């Protein structure tokens, strides 16, 4: 069931997402060769608690950390550890907040030092695909319009979209209906309506779209060991079109 949100509720979801955006921005500023992913996790948690907000992922389905840190061939749900970041890595930072009854959720992919041309192109293509998807998040459009916009941009660049994970509605729960695949057909799927709030999150692979989950039960990796990138925004559908609630300045 898709829950429509009032303008007042959208403001509350915006508040949670602004915390997410600000914290992601601060964590991005810490990214350098030599830092561990556990340090990033601890700092993200500290920043959230300082604001009186709750890290949304910690304890969610048993996930033990506040931040997801997915490096190189890790697609999503990479777990912070004593892994040391090295120049040439790319890292996806995925963070969520629960504040006064509402969730925020966003992700960015960040280069560590100098990275390959392929890594730059993969990251920029993924972010562009997210923005193309957001453009379609308009009342009267269909869910498939978002999915197709993402897929077309990714495949035109020679990359592939992950099938096994999807975006989602967000609000009083972290994951609400509808599920938002990053592949699909224009004109198909549910009709989009004013008051929907959608976490759109393309996960894009350099090679095959196939992924597997490691024995830790969380970390999703590409089966060919090639790179993966991930960007996510929480977006409200308003009378005036899509509004990005997790805008990072
Ligand atoms: N942004 C991700 C999602 O929407 C993060 C969830 S990680 C989890 O699924 F640990 F909370 F599951
Ligand atoms: Co999400």
Coordinates of N, CA and C and ligand atoms in Angstrom, one line a residue:
X1 N 0.8 -1.2 0.0 CA 0.0 0.0 0.0 C 0.9 1.3 0.0
X2 N 0.6 2.1 -0.9 CA 1.4 3.4 -1.0 C 0.8 4.4 -0.1
X3 N 1.5 5.0 0.8 CA 1.0 6.0 1.7 C 1.3 7.4 1.2
X4 N 0.3 8.2 1.0 CA 0.5 9.6 0.5 C 0.7 10.5 1.7
X5 N 1.6 11.4 1.6 CA 2.0 12.3 2.7 C 1.4 13.7 2.5
X6 N 1.0 14.3 3.6 CA 0.5 15.7 3.5 C 1.8 16.6 3.4
X7 N 1.5 17.9 3.0 CA 2.7 18.8 3.0 C 3.4 18.9 4.3
X8 N 2.6 18.9 5.4 CA 3.2 18.9 6.8 C 4.1 17.7 7.0
X9 N 3.7 16.6 6.6 CA 4.5 15.4 6.7 C 5.8 15.4 5.9
X10 N 5.6 16.0 4.7 CA 6.7 16.1 3.8 C 7.8 17.0 4.4
X11 N 7.4 18.0 5.1 CA 8.3 18.9 5.8 C 9.1 18.1 6.9
X12 N 8.4 17.2 7.6 CA 9.1 16.4 8.6 C 10.1 15.4 7.9
X13 N 9.7 14.9 6.8 CA 10.6 14.0 6.1 C 11.8 14.8 5.6
X14 N 11.5 16.0 5.2 CA 12.6 16.9 4.7 C 13.6 17.1 5.8
X15 N 13.1 17.3 7.0 CA 14.0 17.6 8.2 C 14.9 16.4 8.4
X16 N 14.4 15.2 8.4 CA 15.2 14.0 8.6 C 16.2 13.9 7.4
X17 N 15.8 14.2 6.2 CA 16.7 14.1 5.1 C 17.8 15.2 5.1
X18 N 17.5 16.3 5.7 CA 18.5 17.4 5.7 C 19.6 16.9 6.7
X19 N 19.2 16.3 7.8 CA 20.3 15.7 8.7 C 21.1 14.7 7.9
X20 N 20.4 13.8 7.1 CA 21.2 12.8 6.3 C 22.1 13.5 5.3
X21 N 21.7 14.5 4.6 CA 22.5 15.2 3.6 C 23.7 15.9 4.3
X22 N 23.4 16.6 5.4 CA 24.5 17.3 6.1 C 25.6 16.3 6.6
X23 N 25.1 15.2 7.1 CA 26.0 14.2 7.7 C 26.8 13.5 6.6
X24 N 26.2 13.2 5.5 CA 26.9 12.6 4.3 C 27.9 13.6 3.8
X25 N 27.6 14.9 3.8 CA 28.5 15.9 3.3 C 29.8 15.9 4.2
X26 N 29.5 15.8 5.5 CA 30.6 15.9 6.5 C 31.5 14.6 6.4
X27 N 30.8 13.4 6.2 CA 31.6 12.2 6.0 C 32.4 12.2 4.7
X28 N 31.8 12.8 3.7 CA 32.5 12.9 2.4 C 33.8 13.7 2.6
X29 N 33.8 14.7 3.4 CA 35.0 15.5 3.7 C 36.1 14.7 4.4
X30 N 35.7 13.6 5.1 CA 36.7 12.8 5.8 C 37.4 11.8 4.9
X31 N 36.9 11.6 3.7 CA 37.4 10.5 2.8 C 38.8 10.9 2.3
X32 N 39.7 10.0 2.6 CA 41.1 10.2 2.2 C 41.8 8.8 2.3
X33 N 42.9 8.6 1.5 CA 43.6 7.3 1.7 C 44.1 7.3 3.2
X34 N 44.0 6.1 3.8 CA 44.4 5.9 5.2 C 43.3 5.8 6.2
X35 N 42.2 6.3 5.9 CA 41.1 6.3 6.9 C 40.4 4.9 6.8
X36 N 39.9 4.5 7.9 CA 39.1 3.2 7.9 C 37.6 3.5 7.7
X37 N 36.9 2.5 7.2 CA 35.5 2.6 7.1 C 34.8 2.7 8.4
X38 N 35.4 2.0 9.4 CA 34.8 2.0 10.8 C 34.9 3.5 11.4
X39 N 35.9 4.2 11.1 CA 36.0 5.6 11.5 C 34.8 6.4 10.9
X40 N 34.5 6.2 9.7 CA 33.4 6.9 9.0 C 32.1 6.6 9.7
X41 N 31.9 5.3 10.0 CA 30.7 4.8 10.7 C 30.5 5.5 12.0
X42 N 31.6 5.5 12.8 CA 31.5 6.0 14.2 C 31.2 7.5 14.1
X43 N 31.8 8.2 13.2 CA 31.6 9.6 13.1 C 30.2 9.9 12.7
X44 N 29.6 9.2 11.7 CA 28.3 9.4 11.3 C 27.3 9.2 12.4
X45 N 27.5 8.2 13.2 CA 26.6 8.0 14.4 C 26.7 9.1 15.4
X46 N 27.9 9.5 15.6 CA 28.1 10.6 16.6 C 27.4 11.9 16.2
X47 N 27.5 12.2 14.9 CA 26.9 13.4 14.3 C 25.3 13.3 14.5
X48 N 24.8 12.1 14.2 CA 23.3 11.9 14.3 C 22.9 12.1 15.7
X49 N 23.6 11.5 16.7 CA 23.1 11.5 18.1 C 23.3 12.9 18.6
X50 N 24.3 13.7 18.2 CA 24.5 15.0 18.6 C 23.3 15.9 18.2
X51 N 22.6 15.6 17.1 CA 21.4 16.3 16.7 C 20.2 15.8 17.3
X52 N 20.3 14.8 18.2 CA 19.1 14.2 18.8 C 18.3 13.3 17.8
X53 N 19.0 12.8 16.7 CA 18.4 12.0 15.7 C 19.0 10.5 15.9
X54 N 18.2 9.6 15.4 CA 18.6 8.2 15.5 C 19.1 7.7 14.2
X55 N 20.3 7.0 14.1 CA 20.7 6.4 12.9 C 19.7 5.3 12.5
X56 N 19.2 5.4 11.3 CA 18.1 4.5 11.0 C 18.5 3.1 10.7
X57 N 19.7 2.8 10.2 CA 20.0 1.5 9.8 C 20.4 0.6 11.0
X58 N 21.0 1.2 12.0 CA 21.5 0.4 13.1 C 20.4 -0.4 13.8
X59 N 20.5 -1.7 13.8 CA 19.5 -2.6 14.3 C 18.4 -2.9 13.4
X60 N 18.4 -2.3 12.2 CA 17.3 -2.6 11.2 C 17.6 -4.0 10.6
X61 N 16.7 -4.9 10.8 CA 16.9 -6.3 10.4 C 18.2 -6.8 10.9
X62 N 18.6 -6.3 12.0 CA 19.9 -6.8 12.6 C 21.2 -6.2 12.0
X63 N 21.0 -5.2 11.2 CA 22.2 -4.5 10.6 C 23.0 -3.8 11.8
X64 N 24.3 -4.1 11.9 CA 25.0 -3.7 13.2 C 25.6 -2.3 13.1
X65 N 25.5 -1.5 12.0 CA 26.2 -0.3 11.9 C 25.2 0.9 11.5
X66 N 25.7 2.1 11.6 CA 24.9 3.3 11.3 C 25.0 3.6 9.8
X67 N 26.2 3.3 9.2 CA 26.5 3.7 7.8 C 26.7 2.4 7.0
X68 N 26.4 2.5 5.7 CA 26.8 1.4 4.8 C 28.0 2.0 4.0
X69 N 29.1 1.2 4.0 CA 30.3 1.7 3.2 C 30.6 0.6 2.2
X70 N 30.3 0.8 1.0 CA 30.5 -0.2 -0.1 C 31.6 0.3 -1.0
X71 N 32.7 -0.5 -1.0 CA 34.0 -0.1 -1.7 C 34.1 -0.9 -2.9
X72 N 34.4 -0.2 -4.0 CA 34.8 -0.8 -5.3 C 33.7 -1.8 -5.8
X73 N 34.0 -3.2 -5.7 CA 33.1 -4.2 -6.3 C 31.9 -4.4 -5.3
X74 N 31.9 -3.8 -4.1 CA 30.8 -3.9 -3.2 C 29.7 -3.0 -3.8
X75 N 28.5 -3.5 -3.8 CA 27.4 -2.8 -4.5 C 26.6 -2.0 -3.5
X76 N 26.1 -2.6 -2.5 CA 25.4 -2.0 -1.3 C 25.6 -2.8 -0.1
X77 N 25.2 -2.2 1.1 CA 25.2 -2.8 2.4 C 26.6 -3.3 2.8
X78 N 27.7 -2.7 2.3 CA 29.0 -2.9 2.7 C 29.1 -2.5 4.2
X79 N 29.8 -3.4 5.0 CA 29.8 -3.1 6.4 C 31.1 -2.5 6.8
X80 N 31.0 -1.4 7.6 CA 32.2 -0.7 8.1 C 33.1 -1.7 8.8
X81 N 34.4 -1.5 8.7 CA 35.4 -2.5 9.3 C 36.7 -1.7 9.5
X82 N 37.8 -2.5 9.8 CA 39.1 -1.8 9.9 C 39.8 -1.7 8.5
X83 N 39.0 -2.0 7.4 CA 39.5 -1.8 6.1 C 40.0 -0.4 5.9
X84 N 41.2 -0.2 5.4 CA 41.8 1.1 5.1 C 41.6 1.5 3.7
X85 N 41.0 2.7 3.5 CA 40.8 3.2 2.1 C 42.1 3.5 1.5
X86 N 42.2 3.2 0.1 CA 43.4 3.5 -0.6 C 43.1 4.4 -1.8
X87 N 44.1 5.1 -2.2 CA 43.9 6.0 -3.4 C 43.5 5.1 -4.6
X88 N 42.5 5.5 -5.3 CA 42.0 4.7 -6.4 C 40.7 4.0 -6.1
X89 N 40.4 3.9 -4.8 CA 39.1 3.3 -4.5 C 37.9 4.2 -4.7
X90 N 36.7 3.6 -4.9 CA 35.5 4.4 -4.8 C 34.7 3.8 -3.7
X91 N 34.0 4.7 -3.0 CA 33.2 4.2 -1.8 C 31.8 4.8 -1.8
X92 N 30.8 3.9 -1.7 CA 29.4 4.4 -1.6 C 29.1 4.6 -0.1
X93 N 28.6 5.7 0.3 CA 28.2 6.0 1.7 C 26.7 6.1 1.7
X94 N 26.1 5.2 2.4 CA 24.6 5.2 2.4 C 24.2 5.4 3.9
X95 N 23.3 6.4 4.1 CA 23.0 6.8 5.5 C 21.6 7.1 5.6
X96 N 21.0 6.7 6.8 CA 19.6 7.0 7.1 C 19.4 7.5 8.5
X97 N 18.4 8.3 8.7 CA 18.1 8.9 10.0 C 16.6 8.7 10.3
X98 N 16.3 8.5 11.6 CA 14.9 8.5 12.1 C 14.8 9.7 13.1
X99 N 13.9 10.6 12.8 CA 13.8 11.8 13.6 C 12.3 12.2 13.7
X100 N 11.8 12.3 14.9 CA 10.4 12.7 15.2 C 9.4 12.0 14.3
X101 N 9.6 10.7 14.2 CA 8.6 9.9 13.5 C 8.8 9.6 12.0
X102 N 9.8 10.2 11.4 CA 10.0 10.1 10.0 C 11.5 9.8 9.6
X103 N 11.6 9.0 8.5 CA 12.9 8.6 8.0 C 13.4 9.5 6.9
X104 N 14.8 9.5 6.9 CA 15.5 10.1 5.7 C 16.5 9.1 5.3
X105 N 16.8 9.1 4.0 CA 17.7 8.1 3.4 C 18.3 8.6 2.1
X106 N 19.7 8.6 2.0 CA 20.4 9.0 0.8 C 21.7 8.4 0.7
X107 N 22.3 8.4 -0.4 CA 23.6 7.8 -0.6 C 24.4 8.6 -1.7
X108 N 25.7 8.5 -1.5 CA 26.6 9.2 -2.5 C 27.8 8.2 -2.8
X109 N 28.4 8.3 -4.0 CA 29.6 7.6 -4.2 C 30.8 8.6 -4.4
X110 N 31.8 8.3 -3.7 CA 32.9 9.3 -3.5 C 34.3 8.6 -3.9
X111 N 35.1 9.4 -4.7 CA 36.4 8.8 -5.0 C 37.4 9.0 -3.9
X112 N 38.3 8.1 -3.7 CA 39.4 8.2 -2.7 C 40.7 8.6 -3.5
X113 N 41.1 9.8 -3.3 CA 42.3 10.3 -4.1 C 42.0 10.2 -5.6
X114 N 43.0 10.0 -6.4 CA 42.9 9.9 -7.8 C 42.3 8.5 -8.2
X115 N 41.2 8.5 -9.0 CA 40.6 7.2 -9.4 C 40.7 7.1 -10.9
X116 N 40.4 5.9 -11.5 CA 40.5 5.6 -12.9 C 39.4 6.4 -13.6
X117 N 39.6 6.6 -14.9 CA 38.6 7.2 -15.8 C 37.3 6.5 -15.7
X118 N 37.4 5.1 -15.7 CA 36.2 4.3 -15.7 C 35.4 4.5 -14.4
X119 N 36.2 4.7 -13.3 CA 35.5 4.9 -12.0 C 34.8 6.3 -12.0
X120 N 35.4 7.3 -12.6 CA 34.8 8.6 -12.7 C 33.6 8.5 -13.6
X121 N 33.7 7.8 -14.7 CA 32.5 7.7 -15.6 C 31.4 6.9 -15.0
X122 N 31.7 5.9 -14.3 CA 30.7 5.0 -13.6 C 29.9 5.9 -12.6
X123 N 30.7 6.6 -11.8 CA 30.1 7.4 -10.7 C 29.2 8.5 -11.3
X124 N 29.7 9.2 -12.3 CA 28.9 10.3 -12.9 C 27.7 9.8 -13.6
X125 N 27.9 8.7 -14.3 CA 26.7 8.1 -15.0 C 25.6 7.7 -14.0
X126 N 26.0 7.2 -12.9 CA 25.0 6.7 -11.9 C 24.3 8.0 -11.3
X127 N 25.1 9.0 -11.0 CA 24.4 10.2 -10.5 C 23.5 10.9 -11.5
X128 N 23.9 10.9 -12.8 CA 23.1 11.5 -13.8 C 21.8 10.6 -14.0
X129 N 22.0 9.3 -13.9 CA 20.8 8.4 -14.0 C 19.8 8.7 -12.9
X130 N 20.3 8.9 -11.7 CA 19.5 9.3 -10.6 C 18.7 10.5 -10.9
X131 N 19.4 11.6 -11.4 CA 18.7 12.8 -11.7 C 17.7 12.7 -12.8
X132 N 18.0 11.8 -13.8 CA 17.0 11.5 -14.9 C 15.8 10.9 -14.3
X133 N 16.0 9.9 -13.4 CA 14.9 9.3 -12.7 C 14.0 10.3 -11.9
X134 N 14.7 11.1 -11.2 CA 14.0 12.1 -10.4 C 13.1 13.0 -11.3
X135 N 13.6 13.4 -12.4 CA 12.9 14.2 -13.4 C 11.5 13.6 -13.7
X136 N 11.4 12.3 -13.7 CA 10.2 11.6 -14.1 C 9.2 11.4 -12.9
X137 N 9.7 11.8 -11.7 CA 8.9 11.7 -10.5 C 7.8 12.8 -10.4
X138 N 6.8 12.7 -11.3 CA 5.8 13.7 -11.4 C 4.4 13.0 -11.4
X139 N 3.5 13.7 -10.8 CA 2.1 13.2 -10.8 C 1.6 13.0 -12.2
X140 N 1.0 11.9 -12.4 CA 0.5 11.5 -13.8 C 1.4 10.6 -14.5
X141 N 2.7 10.7 -14.2 CA 3.6 9.7 -14.8 C 3.4 8.3 -14.1
X142 N 4.1 7.4 -14.7 CA 4.0 6.0 -14.1 C 5.4 5.7 -13.5
X143 N 5.4 4.7 -12.6 CA 6.6 4.3 -11.9 C 7.6 3.8 -13.0
X144 N 7.2 3.1 -14.0 CA 8.1 2.7 -15.1 C 8.8 3.8 -15.8
X145 N 8.3 5.0 -15.7 CA 8.9 6.1 -16.4 C 10.2 6.4 -15.6
X146 N 10.2 6.3 -14.3 CA 11.4 6.5 -13.5 C 12.4 5.4 -13.8
X147 N 12.0 4.2 -13.7 CA 12.8 3.1 -13.9 C 13.5 3.1 -15.3
X148 N 12.7 3.4 -16.3 CA 13.2 3.4 -17.7 C 14.2 4.5 -17.9
X149 N 14.0 5.7 -17.3 CA 14.9 6.8 -17.4 C 16.3 6.5 -16.9
X150 N 16.3 5.8 -15.7 CA 17.5 5.4 -15.1 C 18.2 4.4 -16.0
X151 N 17.5 3.3 -16.4 CA 18.1 2.2 -17.2 C 18.7 2.7 -18.5
X152 N 17.9 3.6 -19.2 CA 18.3 4.1 -20.5 C 19.7 4.8 -20.4
X153 N 19.8 5.7 -19.4 CA 21.0 6.4 -19.3 C 22.2 5.5 -19.0
X154 N 22.0 4.6 -18.1 CA 23.1 3.7 -17.7 C 23.5 2.8 -18.8
X155 N 22.6 2.2 -19.6 CA 22.9 1.3 -20.6 C 23.5 2.0 -21.8
X156 N 23.1 3.3 -22.0 CA 23.7 4.1 -23.1 C 25.2 4.3 -22.9
X157 N 25.6 4.3 -21.6 CA 27.0 4.6 -21.2 C 27.8 3.3 -21.2
X158 N 27.1 2.1 -21.5 CA 27.8 0.8 -21.5 C 27.9 0.1 -20.2
X159 N 27.1 0.6 -19.2 CA 27.1 0.0 -17.9 C 25.8 -0.8 -17.7
X160 N 25.6 -1.5 -16.5 CA 24.4 -2.2 -16.3 C 23.8 -1.9 -14.9
X161 N 22.4 -2.0 -14.9 CA 21.7 -1.7 -13.6 C 21.5 -3.0 -12.8
X162 N 21.7 -2.9 -11.5 CA 21.5 -4.0 -10.6 C 20.0 -4.3 -10.5
X163 N 19.7 -5.6 -10.6 CA 18.2 -6.0 -10.6 C 17.8 -6.4 -9.2
X164 N 18.7 -6.9 -8.4 CA 18.3 -7.5 -7.1 C 18.0 -6.6 -6.0
X165 N 18.3 -5.3 -6.1 CA 17.9 -4.3 -5.1 C 17.2 -3.1 -5.8
X166 N 16.3 -2.5 -5.0 CA 15.4 -1.5 -5.6 C 15.3 -0.3 -4.7
X167 N 14.8 0.8 -5.2 CA 14.5 1.9 -4.4 C 13.1 1.7 -3.7
X168 N 12.6 2.7 -3.0 CA 11.4 2.4 -2.1 C 10.7 3.7 -1.7
X169 N 9.5 3.6 -1.4 CA 8.8 4.6 -0.7 C 9.4 4.8 0.7
X170 N 9.3 6.0 1.3 CA 9.9 6.3 2.6 C 9.0 7.3 3.3
X171 N 8.9 7.2 4.7 CA 8.1 8.1 5.5 C 8.1 7.6 6.9
X172 N 7.0 7.1 7.4 CA 7.0 6.6 8.8 C 7.8 5.3 8.9
X173 N 8.0 4.6 7.8 CA 8.9 3.5 7.7 C 10.0 3.8 6.7
X174 N 11.1 3.1 7.0 CA 12.3 3.2 6.1 C 12.0 2.7 4.7
X175 N 11.3 1.6 4.7 CA 11.0 0.9 3.4 C 9.5 0.8 3.3
X176 N 8.9 1.6 2.4 CA 7.4 1.5 2.1 C 7.3 1.2 0.6
X177 N 6.0 0.8 0.3 CA 5.7 0.7 -1.1 C 5.7 2.1 -1.8
X178 N 6.0 2.2 -3.0 CA 6.2 1.1 -4.0 C 7.7 0.7 -4.0
X179 N 8.0 -0.5 -4.4 CA 9.4 -0.8 -4.8 C 9.7 -0.1 -6.1
X180 N 10.9 0.4 -6.2 CA 11.3 1.2 -7.4 C 12.5 0.5 -8.1
X181 N 12.3 -0.4 -9.1 CA 13.4 -1.0 -9.8 C 14.1 0.1 -10.6
X182 N 15.3 -0.2 -10.9 CA 16.1 0.7 -11.8 C 16.1 0.3 -13.2
X183 N 15.2 -0.6 -13.6 CA 15.0 -1.0 -15.0 C 13.5 -1.1 -15.2
X184 N 13.0 -0.8 -16.3 CA 11.6 -1.0 -16.6 C 11.1 -0.3 -17.9
X185 N 9.8 -0.3 -18.0 CA 9.2 0.2 -19.3 C 8.4 1.4 -19.0
X186 N 8.6 2.4 -19.9 CA 7.8 3.6 -19.8 C 6.3 3.3 -19.9
X187 N 5.5 4.0 -19.1 CA 4.0 3.8 -19.2 C 3.5 2.7 -18.4
X188 N 4.4 1.9 -17.8 CA 4.0 0.7 -17.0 C 4.1 1.1 -15.5
X189 N 3.4 0.2 -14.7 CA 3.5 0.4 -13.2 C 2.5 1.4 -12.7
X190 N 2.5 1.6 -11.4 CA 1.5 2.4 -10.8 C 1.6 3.9 -11.2
X191 N 0.5 4.6 -11.1 CA 0.5 6.0 -11.5 C 1.1 6.8 -10.3
X192 N 1.9 7.7 -10.6 CA 2.5 8.5 -9.5 C 1.6 9.7 -9.1
X193 N 1.6 10.0 -7.8 CA 0.6 10.9 -7.3 C 1.3 12.0 -6.4
X194 N 0.7 13.1 -6.3 CA 1.2 14.1 -5.4 C 1.1 13.6 -4.0
X195 N 2.2 13.7 -3.2 CA 2.2 13.2 -1.8 C 3.0 11.9 -1.7
X196 N 3.4 11.3 -2.8 CA 4.3 10.2 -2.7 C 5.7 10.7 -2.4
X197 N 6.4 10.0 -1.5 CA 7.8 10.3 -1.2 C 8.6 9.0 -1.5
X198 N 9.6 9.2 -2.5 CA 10.3 8.0 -3.0 C 11.8 8.1 -2.8
X199 N 12.4 7.1 -2.3 CA 13.8 7.0 -2.3 C 14.3 6.2 -3.5
X200 N 14.8 7.0 -4.5 CA 15.2 6.5 -5.8 C 16.7 6.2 -5.7
X201 N 17.2 5.0 -6.0 CA 18.6 4.7 -5.7 C 19.2 3.7 -6.7
X202 N 19.6 4.3 -7.9 CA 20.3 3.4 -8.8 C 21.6 2.8 -8.3
X203 N 21.8 1.5 -8.5 CA 23.0 0.8 -8.2 C 23.5 0.4 -9.6
X204 N 24.7 0.8 -10.0 CA 25.1 0.6 -11.4 C 26.5 -0.1 -11.4
X205 N 26.6 -1.2 -12.2 CA 27.8 -1.9 -12.3 C 28.5 -1.6 -13.6
X206 N 29.9 -1.7 -13.5 CA 30.7 -1.5 -14.6 C 30.6 -2.7 -15.6
X207 N 30.4 -3.9 -15.1 CA 30.3 -5.1 -16.0 C 28.9 -5.7 -15.9
X208 N 28.8 -7.0 -15.5 CA 27.6 -7.7 -15.4 C 26.7 -7.1 -14.3
X209 N 25.4 -7.1 -14.5 CA 24.5 -6.6 -13.4 C 24.3 -7.6 -12.3
X210 N 24.9 -8.8 -12.4 CA 24.7 -9.9 -11.4 C 25.5 -9.6 -10.2
X211 N 24.8 -9.8 -9.0 CA 25.4 -9.6 -7.7 C 25.2 -10.8 -6.8
X212 N 26.0 -10.9 -5.8 CA 25.8 -11.9 -4.8 C 26.0 -11.3 -3.4
X213 N 25.4 -11.9 -2.4 CA 25.6 -11.5 -1.0 C 26.6 -12.4 -0.3
X214 N 27.6 -11.7 0.3 CA 28.7 -12.5 1.0 C 28.1 -13.2 2.2
X215 N 29.0 -14.1 2.8 CA 28.5 -14.9 3.9 C 28.3 -14.1 5.2
X216 N 28.6 -12.8 5.2 CA 28.3 -12.0 6.3 C 26.8 -11.6 6.3
X217 N 26.1 -12.0 5.3 CA 24.6 -11.8 5.2 C 24.2 -10.5 4.7
X218 N 25.1 -9.6 4.5 CA 24.8 -8.2 4.1 C 25.5 -7.7 2.8
X219 N 26.8 -7.8 2.8 CA 27.6 -7.2 1.7 C 27.2 -7.8 0.3
X220 N 26.7 -6.9 -0.5 CA 26.4 -7.4 -1.9 C 27.6 -6.9 -2.8
X221 N 28.1 -7.9 -3.6 CA 29.2 -7.6 -4.5 C 28.9 -8.0 -5.9
X222 N 29.6 -7.4 -6.8 CA 29.4 -7.8 -8.2 C 30.0 -9.2 -8.4
X223 N 29.4 -10.1 -9.2 CA 29.9 -11.4 -9.4 C 31.2 -11.4 -10.2
X224 N 31.4 -10.4 -11.0 CA 32.7 -10.4 -11.8 C 33.8 -9.6 -11.2
X225 N 33.6 -9.0 -10.0 CA 34.6 -8.3 -9.3 C 34.8 -6.9 -9.8
X226 N 34.0 -6.5 -10.8 CA 34.2 -5.1 -11.4 C 33.5 -4.1 -10.5
X227 N 33.7 -2.8 -10.8 CA 33.2 -1.7 -9.9 C 31.7 -1.6 -9.9
X228 N 31.2 -1.0 -8.8 CA 29.8 -0.6 -8.7 C 29.7 0.7 -8.0
X229 N 28.7 1.5 -8.5 CA 28.4 2.8 -7.9 C 26.9 2.9 -7.5
X230 N 26.7 3.9 -6.6 CA 25.3 4.0 -6.0 C 25.1 5.4 -5.5
X231 N 24.0 6.0 -6.0 CA 23.5 7.3 -5.5 C 22.0 7.2 -5.1
X232 N 21.6 7.9 -4.1 CA 20.2 7.9 -3.7 C 19.8 9.2 -3.2
X233 N 18.6 9.6 -3.5 CA 17.9 10.8 -2.9 C 16.5 10.4 -2.5
X234 N 16.0 11.0 -1.5 CA 14.6 10.9 -1.1 C 13.9 12.1 -1.7
X235 N 12.8 11.8 -2.5 CA 12.2 12.8 -3.4 C 10.7 12.9 -3.1
X236 N 10.1 14.1 -2.9 CA 8.7 14.2 -2.8 C 8.1 14.6 -4.1
X237 N 6.9 14.0 -4.4 CA 6.2 14.4 -5.6 C 5.2 15.5 -5.2
X238 N 5.3 16.7 -5.7 CA 4.5 17.8 -5.3 C 3.7 18.3 -6.5
X239 N 2.8 19.3 -6.3 CA 2.0 19.9 -7.4 C 3.0 20.6 -8.3
X240 N 4.2 21.0 -7.8 CA 5.1 21.7 -8.7 C 6.2 20.7 -9.2
X241 N 6.0 19.4 -9.1 CA 7.0 18.5 -9.6 C 7.8 17.9 -8.5
X242 N 8.9 17.2 -8.9 CA 9.8 16.5 -7.9 C 10.5 17.5 -7.0
X243 N 10.6 17.3 -5.7 CA 11.4 18.1 -4.8 C 12.4 17.1 -4.1
X244 N 13.7 17.4 -4.2 CA 14.7 16.5 -3.6 C 14.8 16.9 -2.1
X245 N 14.4 16.0 -1.2 CA 14.4 16.4 0.2 C 15.8 16.2 0.8
X246 N 16.7 15.4 0.2 CA 18.0 15.1 0.8 C 19.1 15.8 0.0
X247 N 18.8 17.0 -0.5 CA 19.7 17.8 -1.3 C 21.0 18.1 -0.5
X248 N 22.1 17.7 -1.2 CA 23.4 18.0 -0.6 C 24.0 19.2 -1.3
X249 N 24.3 20.2 -0.5 CA 24.9 21.5 -1.1 C 26.3 21.3 -1.5
Ligands
LIG1 N1 19.5 2.8 1.6 C1 19.5 1.4 1.9 C2 18.1 0.9 1.7 O1 17.2 1.6 1.4 C3 20.1 1.1 3.2 C4 19.4 0.1 4.1 S1 20.7 -0.7 5.0 C5 20.0 -1.5 6.2 O2 17.9 -0.3 1.7 F1 20.9 -1.9 7.0 F2 19.2 -0.6 6.9 F3 19.2 -2.4 5.8
LIG2 CO1 17.2 3.4 0.5

